[in-house]
PDB file of C-alpha atoms in Angstrom:
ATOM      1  CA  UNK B   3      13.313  22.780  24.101  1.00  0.00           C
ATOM      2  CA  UNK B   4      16.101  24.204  26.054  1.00  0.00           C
ATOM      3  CA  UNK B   5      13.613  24.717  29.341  1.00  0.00           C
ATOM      4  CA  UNK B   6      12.276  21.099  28.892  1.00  0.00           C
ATOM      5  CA  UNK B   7      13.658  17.910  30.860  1.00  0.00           C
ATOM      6  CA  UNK B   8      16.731  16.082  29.653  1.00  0.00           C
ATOM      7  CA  UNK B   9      15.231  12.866  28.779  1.00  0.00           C
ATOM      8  CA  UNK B  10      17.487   9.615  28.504  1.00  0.00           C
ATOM      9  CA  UNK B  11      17.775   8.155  24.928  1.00  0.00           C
ATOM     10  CA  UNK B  12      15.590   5.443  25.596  1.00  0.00           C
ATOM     11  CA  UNK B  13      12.585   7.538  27.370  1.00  0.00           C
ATOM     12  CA  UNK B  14      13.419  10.215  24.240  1.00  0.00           C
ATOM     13  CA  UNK B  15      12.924   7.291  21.526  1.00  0.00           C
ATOM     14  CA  UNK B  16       9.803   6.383  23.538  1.00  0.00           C
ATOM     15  CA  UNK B  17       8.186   9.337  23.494  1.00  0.00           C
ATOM     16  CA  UNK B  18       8.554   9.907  19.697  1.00  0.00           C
ATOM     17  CA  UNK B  19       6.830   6.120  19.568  1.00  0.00           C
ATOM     18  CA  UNK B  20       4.138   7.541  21.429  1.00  0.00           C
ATOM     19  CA  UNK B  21       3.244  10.698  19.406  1.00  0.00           C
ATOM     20  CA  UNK B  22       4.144   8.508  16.139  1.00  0.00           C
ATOM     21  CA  UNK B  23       1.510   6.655  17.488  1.00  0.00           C
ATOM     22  CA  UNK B  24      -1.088   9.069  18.107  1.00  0.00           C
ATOM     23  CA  UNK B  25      -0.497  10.909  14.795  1.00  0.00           C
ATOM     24  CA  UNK B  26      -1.301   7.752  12.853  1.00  0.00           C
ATOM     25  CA  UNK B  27      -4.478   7.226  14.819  1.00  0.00           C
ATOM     26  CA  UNK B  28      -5.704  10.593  14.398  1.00  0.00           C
ATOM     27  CA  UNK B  29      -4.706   9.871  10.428  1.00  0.00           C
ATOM     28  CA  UNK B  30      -6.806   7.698  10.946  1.00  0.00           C
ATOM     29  CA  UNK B  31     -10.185   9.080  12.198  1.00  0.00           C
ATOM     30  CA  UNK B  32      -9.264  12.193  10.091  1.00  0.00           C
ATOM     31  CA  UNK B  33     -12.193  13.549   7.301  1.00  0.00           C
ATOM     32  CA  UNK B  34     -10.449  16.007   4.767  1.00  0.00           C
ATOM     33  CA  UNK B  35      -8.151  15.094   2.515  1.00  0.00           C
ATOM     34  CA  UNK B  36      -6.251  18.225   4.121  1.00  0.00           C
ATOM     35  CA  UNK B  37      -6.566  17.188   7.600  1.00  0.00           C
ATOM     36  CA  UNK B  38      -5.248  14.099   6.256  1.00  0.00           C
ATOM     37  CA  UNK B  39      -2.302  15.350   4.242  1.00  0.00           C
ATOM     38  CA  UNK B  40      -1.454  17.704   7.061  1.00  0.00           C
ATOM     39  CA  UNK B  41      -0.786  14.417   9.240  1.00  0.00           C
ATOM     40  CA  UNK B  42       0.822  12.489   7.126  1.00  0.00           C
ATOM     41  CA  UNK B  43       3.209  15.125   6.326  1.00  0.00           C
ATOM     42  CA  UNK B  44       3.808  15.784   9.543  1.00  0.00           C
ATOM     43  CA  UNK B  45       3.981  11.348  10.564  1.00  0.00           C
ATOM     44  CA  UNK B  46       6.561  11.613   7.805  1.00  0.00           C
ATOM     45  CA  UNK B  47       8.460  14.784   9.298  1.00  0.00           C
ATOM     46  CA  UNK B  48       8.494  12.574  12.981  1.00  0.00           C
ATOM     47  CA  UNK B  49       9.745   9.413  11.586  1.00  0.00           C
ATOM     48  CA  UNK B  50      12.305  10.894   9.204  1.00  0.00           C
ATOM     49  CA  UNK B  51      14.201  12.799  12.464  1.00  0.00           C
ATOM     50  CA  UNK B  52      13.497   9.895  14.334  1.00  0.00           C
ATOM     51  CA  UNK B  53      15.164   7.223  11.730  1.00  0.00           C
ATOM     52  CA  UNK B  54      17.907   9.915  11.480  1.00  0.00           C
ATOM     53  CA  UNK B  55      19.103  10.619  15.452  1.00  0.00           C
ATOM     54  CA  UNK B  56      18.463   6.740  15.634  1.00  0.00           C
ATOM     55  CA  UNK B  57      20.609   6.059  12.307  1.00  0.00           C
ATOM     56  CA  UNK B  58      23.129   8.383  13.717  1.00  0.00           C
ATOM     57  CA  UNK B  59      23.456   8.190  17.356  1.00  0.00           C
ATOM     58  CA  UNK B  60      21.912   5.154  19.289  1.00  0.00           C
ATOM     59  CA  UNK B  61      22.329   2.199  16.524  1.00  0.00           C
ATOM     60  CA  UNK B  62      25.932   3.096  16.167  1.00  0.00           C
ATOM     61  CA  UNK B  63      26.189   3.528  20.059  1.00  0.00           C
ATOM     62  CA  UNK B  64      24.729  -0.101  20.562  1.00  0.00           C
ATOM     63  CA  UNK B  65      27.498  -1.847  17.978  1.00  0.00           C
ATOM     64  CA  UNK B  66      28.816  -4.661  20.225  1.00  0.00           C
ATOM     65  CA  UNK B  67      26.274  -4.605  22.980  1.00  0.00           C
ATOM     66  CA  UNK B  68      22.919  -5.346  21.100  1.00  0.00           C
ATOM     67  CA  UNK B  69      22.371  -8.732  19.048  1.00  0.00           C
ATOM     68  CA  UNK B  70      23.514  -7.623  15.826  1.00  0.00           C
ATOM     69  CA  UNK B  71      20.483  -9.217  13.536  1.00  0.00           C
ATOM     70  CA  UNK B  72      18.599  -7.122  15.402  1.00  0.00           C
ATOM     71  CA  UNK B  73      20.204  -4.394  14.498  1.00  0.00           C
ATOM     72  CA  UNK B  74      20.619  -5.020  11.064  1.00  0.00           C
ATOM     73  CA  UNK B  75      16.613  -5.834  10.881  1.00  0.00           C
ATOM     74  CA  UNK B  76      16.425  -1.957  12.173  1.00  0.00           C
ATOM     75  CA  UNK B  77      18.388  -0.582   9.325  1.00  0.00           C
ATOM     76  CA  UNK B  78      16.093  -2.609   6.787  1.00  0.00           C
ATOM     77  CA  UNK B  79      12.754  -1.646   8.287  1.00  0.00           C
ATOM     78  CA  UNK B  80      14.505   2.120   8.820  1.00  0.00           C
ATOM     79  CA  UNK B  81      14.734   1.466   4.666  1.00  0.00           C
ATOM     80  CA  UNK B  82      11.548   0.209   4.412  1.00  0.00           C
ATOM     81  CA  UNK B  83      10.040   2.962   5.767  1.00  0.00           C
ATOM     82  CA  UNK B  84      11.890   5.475   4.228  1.00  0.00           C
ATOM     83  CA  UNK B  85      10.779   4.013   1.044  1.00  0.00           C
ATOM     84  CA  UNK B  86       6.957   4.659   1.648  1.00  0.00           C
ATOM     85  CA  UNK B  87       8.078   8.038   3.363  1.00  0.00           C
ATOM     86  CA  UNK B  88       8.893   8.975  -0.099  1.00  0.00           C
ATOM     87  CA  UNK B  89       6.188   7.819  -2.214  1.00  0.00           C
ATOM     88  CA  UNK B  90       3.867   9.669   0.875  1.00  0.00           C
ATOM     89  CA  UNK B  91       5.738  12.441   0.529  1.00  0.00           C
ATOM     90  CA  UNK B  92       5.583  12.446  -2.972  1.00  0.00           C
ATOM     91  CA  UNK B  93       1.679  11.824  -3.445  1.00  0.00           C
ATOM     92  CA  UNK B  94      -1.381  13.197  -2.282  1.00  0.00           C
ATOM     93  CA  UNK B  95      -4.601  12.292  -1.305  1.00  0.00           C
ATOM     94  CA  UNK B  96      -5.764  11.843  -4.714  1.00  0.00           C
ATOM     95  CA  UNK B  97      -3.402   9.374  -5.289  1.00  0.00           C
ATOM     96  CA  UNK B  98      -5.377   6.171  -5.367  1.00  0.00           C
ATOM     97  CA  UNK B  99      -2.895   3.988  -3.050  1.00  0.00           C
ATOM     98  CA  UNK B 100      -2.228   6.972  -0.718  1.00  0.00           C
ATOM     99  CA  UNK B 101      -4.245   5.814   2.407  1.00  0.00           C
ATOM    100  CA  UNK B 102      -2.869   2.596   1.856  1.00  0.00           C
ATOM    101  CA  UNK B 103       0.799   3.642   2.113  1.00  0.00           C
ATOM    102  CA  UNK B 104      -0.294   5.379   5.177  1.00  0.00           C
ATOM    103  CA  UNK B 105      -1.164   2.493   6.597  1.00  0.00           C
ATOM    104  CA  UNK B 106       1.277  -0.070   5.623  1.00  0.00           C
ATOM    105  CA  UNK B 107       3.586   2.321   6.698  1.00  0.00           C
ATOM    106  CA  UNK B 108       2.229   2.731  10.484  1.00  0.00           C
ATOM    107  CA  UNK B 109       1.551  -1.443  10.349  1.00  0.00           C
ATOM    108  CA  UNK B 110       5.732  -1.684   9.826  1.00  0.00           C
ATOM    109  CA  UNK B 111       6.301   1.435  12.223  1.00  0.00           C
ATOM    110  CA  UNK B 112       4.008  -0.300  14.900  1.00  0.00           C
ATOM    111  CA  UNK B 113       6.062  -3.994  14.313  1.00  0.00           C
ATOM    112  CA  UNK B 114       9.295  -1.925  14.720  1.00  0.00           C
ATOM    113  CA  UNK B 115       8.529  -0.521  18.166  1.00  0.00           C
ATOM    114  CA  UNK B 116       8.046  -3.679  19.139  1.00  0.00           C
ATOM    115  CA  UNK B 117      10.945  -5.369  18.425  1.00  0.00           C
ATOM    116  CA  UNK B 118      12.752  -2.141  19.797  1.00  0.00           C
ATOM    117  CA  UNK B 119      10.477  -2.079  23.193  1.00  0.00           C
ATOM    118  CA  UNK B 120      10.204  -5.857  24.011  1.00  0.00           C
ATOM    119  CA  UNK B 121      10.954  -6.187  27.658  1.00  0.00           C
ATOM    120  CA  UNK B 122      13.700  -8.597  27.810  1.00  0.00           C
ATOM    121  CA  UNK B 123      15.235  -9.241  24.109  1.00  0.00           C
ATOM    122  CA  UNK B 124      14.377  -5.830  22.415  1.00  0.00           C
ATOM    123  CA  UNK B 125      16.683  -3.023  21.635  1.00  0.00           C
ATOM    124  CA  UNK B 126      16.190  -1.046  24.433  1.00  0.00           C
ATOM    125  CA  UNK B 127      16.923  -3.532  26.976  1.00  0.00           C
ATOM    126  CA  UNK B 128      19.612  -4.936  25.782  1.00  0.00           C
ATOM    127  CA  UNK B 129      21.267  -1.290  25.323  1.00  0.00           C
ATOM    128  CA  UNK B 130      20.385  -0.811  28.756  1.00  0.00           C
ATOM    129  CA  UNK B 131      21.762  -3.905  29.987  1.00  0.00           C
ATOM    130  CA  UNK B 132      24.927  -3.598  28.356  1.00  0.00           C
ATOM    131  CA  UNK B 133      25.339  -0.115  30.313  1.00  0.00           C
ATOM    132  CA  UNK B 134      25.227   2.039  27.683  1.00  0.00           C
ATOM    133  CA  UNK B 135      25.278   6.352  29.207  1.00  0.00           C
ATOM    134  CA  UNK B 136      21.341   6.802  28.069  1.00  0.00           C
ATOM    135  CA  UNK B 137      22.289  10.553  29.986  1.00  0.00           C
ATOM    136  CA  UNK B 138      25.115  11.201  26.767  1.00  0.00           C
ATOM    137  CA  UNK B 139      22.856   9.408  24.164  1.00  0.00           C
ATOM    138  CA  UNK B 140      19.749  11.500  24.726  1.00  0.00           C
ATOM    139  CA  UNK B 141      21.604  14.671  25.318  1.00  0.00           C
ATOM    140  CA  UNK B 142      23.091  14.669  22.017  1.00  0.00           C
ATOM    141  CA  UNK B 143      19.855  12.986  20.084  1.00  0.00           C
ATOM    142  CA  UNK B 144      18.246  15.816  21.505  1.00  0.00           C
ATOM    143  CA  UNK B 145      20.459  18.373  20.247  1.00  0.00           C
ATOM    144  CA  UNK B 146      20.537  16.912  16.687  1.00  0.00           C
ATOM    145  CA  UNK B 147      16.575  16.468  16.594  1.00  0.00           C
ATOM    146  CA  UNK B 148      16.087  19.870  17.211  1.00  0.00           C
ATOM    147  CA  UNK B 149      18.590  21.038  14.270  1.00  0.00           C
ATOM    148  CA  UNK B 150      17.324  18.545  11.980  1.00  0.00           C
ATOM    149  CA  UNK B 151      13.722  20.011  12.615  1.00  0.00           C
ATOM    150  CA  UNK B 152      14.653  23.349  11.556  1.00  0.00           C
ATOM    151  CA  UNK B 153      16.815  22.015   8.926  1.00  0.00           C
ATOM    152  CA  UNK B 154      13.385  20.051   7.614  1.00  0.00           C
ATOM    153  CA  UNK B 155      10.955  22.933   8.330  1.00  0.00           C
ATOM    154  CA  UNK B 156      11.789  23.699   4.403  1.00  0.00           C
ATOM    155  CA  UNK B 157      11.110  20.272   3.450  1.00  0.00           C
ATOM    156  CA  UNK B 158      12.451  16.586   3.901  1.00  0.00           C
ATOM    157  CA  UNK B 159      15.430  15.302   2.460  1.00  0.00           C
ATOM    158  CA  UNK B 160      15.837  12.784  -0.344  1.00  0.00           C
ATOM    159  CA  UNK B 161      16.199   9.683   2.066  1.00  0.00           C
ATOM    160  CA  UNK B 162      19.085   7.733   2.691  1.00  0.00           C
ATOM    161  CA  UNK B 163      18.964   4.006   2.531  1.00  0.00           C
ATOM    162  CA  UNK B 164      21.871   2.805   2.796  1.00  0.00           C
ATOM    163  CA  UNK B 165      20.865  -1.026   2.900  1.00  0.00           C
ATOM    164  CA  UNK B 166      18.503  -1.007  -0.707  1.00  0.00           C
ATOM    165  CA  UNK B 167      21.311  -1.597  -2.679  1.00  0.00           C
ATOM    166  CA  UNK B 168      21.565  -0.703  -6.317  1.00  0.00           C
ATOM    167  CA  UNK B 169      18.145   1.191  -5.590  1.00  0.00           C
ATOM    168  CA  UNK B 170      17.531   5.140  -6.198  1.00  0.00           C
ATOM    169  CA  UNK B 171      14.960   6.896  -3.956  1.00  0.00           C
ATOM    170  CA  UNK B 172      15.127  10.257  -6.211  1.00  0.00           C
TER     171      UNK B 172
END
């Protein structure tokens, strides 16, 4: 990663959409319960990092500058998703509602991206509008993503969800 492009946080957070994306369509049109819990390990890997350097980095970085019910919604789908990340995670392709997390899961992913990529009123254009340095925000997402994916290479995390209150992901 050190030989590859800096990319601004915005066109960073983009491109994870993208391969999030792709690895839930190929989930999708995969045969083999292998195949299939090879990708959703590895959907689960992508949007755990991604939630994280998000969680971390941008959301706090765009305190003041994006509407803040939009951010808030962001934490609570981050949640949401962290939830099923779990129960994924946890499961296998024998499980009988395993497929279905899957999906639910990449249904929620897919409305988040929206609300983060809408042109005018989204996320990403209002942190842009407001000025934000994208150059400082992806330089240092960048360097955390790639120590959080060795730090995961072992194995995710119990998730944090810091707005399911009173609730236990364990």
């Amino acid at each position: 990663m050190a030989n590859a492009p800096q990319l601004d946080a915005i066109a960073l957070l983009k491109a994870d959409h993208r391969k999030v994306e792709d690895l839930f369509a190929k989930f999708e049109s995969a045969t083999g319960d292998g195949k299939k819990q090879a990708l959703a390990e590895q959907i689960c890997m992508e949007l755990t990092i991604h939630a994280k350097i998000e969680e971390d980095i941008f959301y706090p970085a765009c305190e003041g500058s994006v509407e803040e019910d939009l951010l808030n919604e962001a934490y609570v789908e981050h949640d949401g998703a962290k939830v099923l990340i779990a129960e994924i995670e946890a499961g296998g392709p024998d499980d009988r509602f395993y497929e279905a997390k899957v999906k639910v899961l990449s249904e929620e992913i897919a409305h988040h991206i929206e609300e983060e990529e809408k042109r005018v009123e989204g996320v990403f254009a209002q942190a842009r509008k407001a000025g934000l340095d994208m150059d400082d925000l992806g330089a240092r997402m960048a360097a955390e993503k790639e120590q959080l994916m060795a730090a995961y290479k072992t194995g995710l995390p119990r998730p944090e969800a810091p707005t399911l209150q009173g609730t236990s992901l364990a």
